[in-house]
C-alpha atoms as one frame of an Amber mdcrd trajectory, in Angstrom:
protein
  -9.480 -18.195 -31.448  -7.574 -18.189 -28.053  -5.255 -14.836 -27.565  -1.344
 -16.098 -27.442  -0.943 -14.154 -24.055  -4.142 -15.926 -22.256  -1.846 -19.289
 -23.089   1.206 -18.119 -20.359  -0.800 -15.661 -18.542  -0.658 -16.547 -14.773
  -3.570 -14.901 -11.878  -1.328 -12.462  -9.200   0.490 -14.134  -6.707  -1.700
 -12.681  -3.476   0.364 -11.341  -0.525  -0.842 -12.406   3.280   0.408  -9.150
   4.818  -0.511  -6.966   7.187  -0.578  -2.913   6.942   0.570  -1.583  10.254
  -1.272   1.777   9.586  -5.222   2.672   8.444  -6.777   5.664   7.080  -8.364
   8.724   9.014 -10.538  10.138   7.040 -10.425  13.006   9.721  -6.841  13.968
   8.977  -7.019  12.605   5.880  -4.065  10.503   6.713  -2.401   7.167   7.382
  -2.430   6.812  11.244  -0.857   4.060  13.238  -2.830   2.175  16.025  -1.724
   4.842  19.078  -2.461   7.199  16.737   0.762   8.887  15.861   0.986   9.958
  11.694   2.293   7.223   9.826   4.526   9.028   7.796   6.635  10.115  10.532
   7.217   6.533  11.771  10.893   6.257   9.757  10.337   2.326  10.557   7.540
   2.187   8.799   8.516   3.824   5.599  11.705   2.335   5.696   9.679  -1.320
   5.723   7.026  -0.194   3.425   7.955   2.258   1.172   5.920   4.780   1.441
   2.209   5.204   3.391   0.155   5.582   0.035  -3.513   6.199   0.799  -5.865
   3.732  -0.638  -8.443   6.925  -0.744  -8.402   8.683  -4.380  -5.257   8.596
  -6.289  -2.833   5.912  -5.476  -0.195   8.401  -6.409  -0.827  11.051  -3.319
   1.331  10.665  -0.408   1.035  11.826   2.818   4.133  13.724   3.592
């Protein structure tokens, strides 16, 4: 027997994007390539959201 929701479910749509920040696990922060703090890049958030860290919890933010 075939579960009703495996009949509509659909894979995720995948995103080709491109994070303008990366990780240092130095400062244990999101730095951008000339290596100012992501966070205080207004552009940035303003474009993204936020600059979640994909180290530990997805719910810590670096401000």
């Amino acid at each position: 027997m075939r579960p009703f929701a495996l009949d509509y479910a659909r894979p995720a749509e995948e995103w080709e994007v491109s994070i303008p920040y990366s990780y240092d696990s130095a400062l244990q922060l999101n730095v951008l390539p000339d290596g100012r703090i992501a966070v205080h890049d207004y552009a940035v958030l303003r474009e993204w959201g936020a600059t979640t860290s994909t180290a530990g919890s997805k719910t810590h933010f670096d401000d």
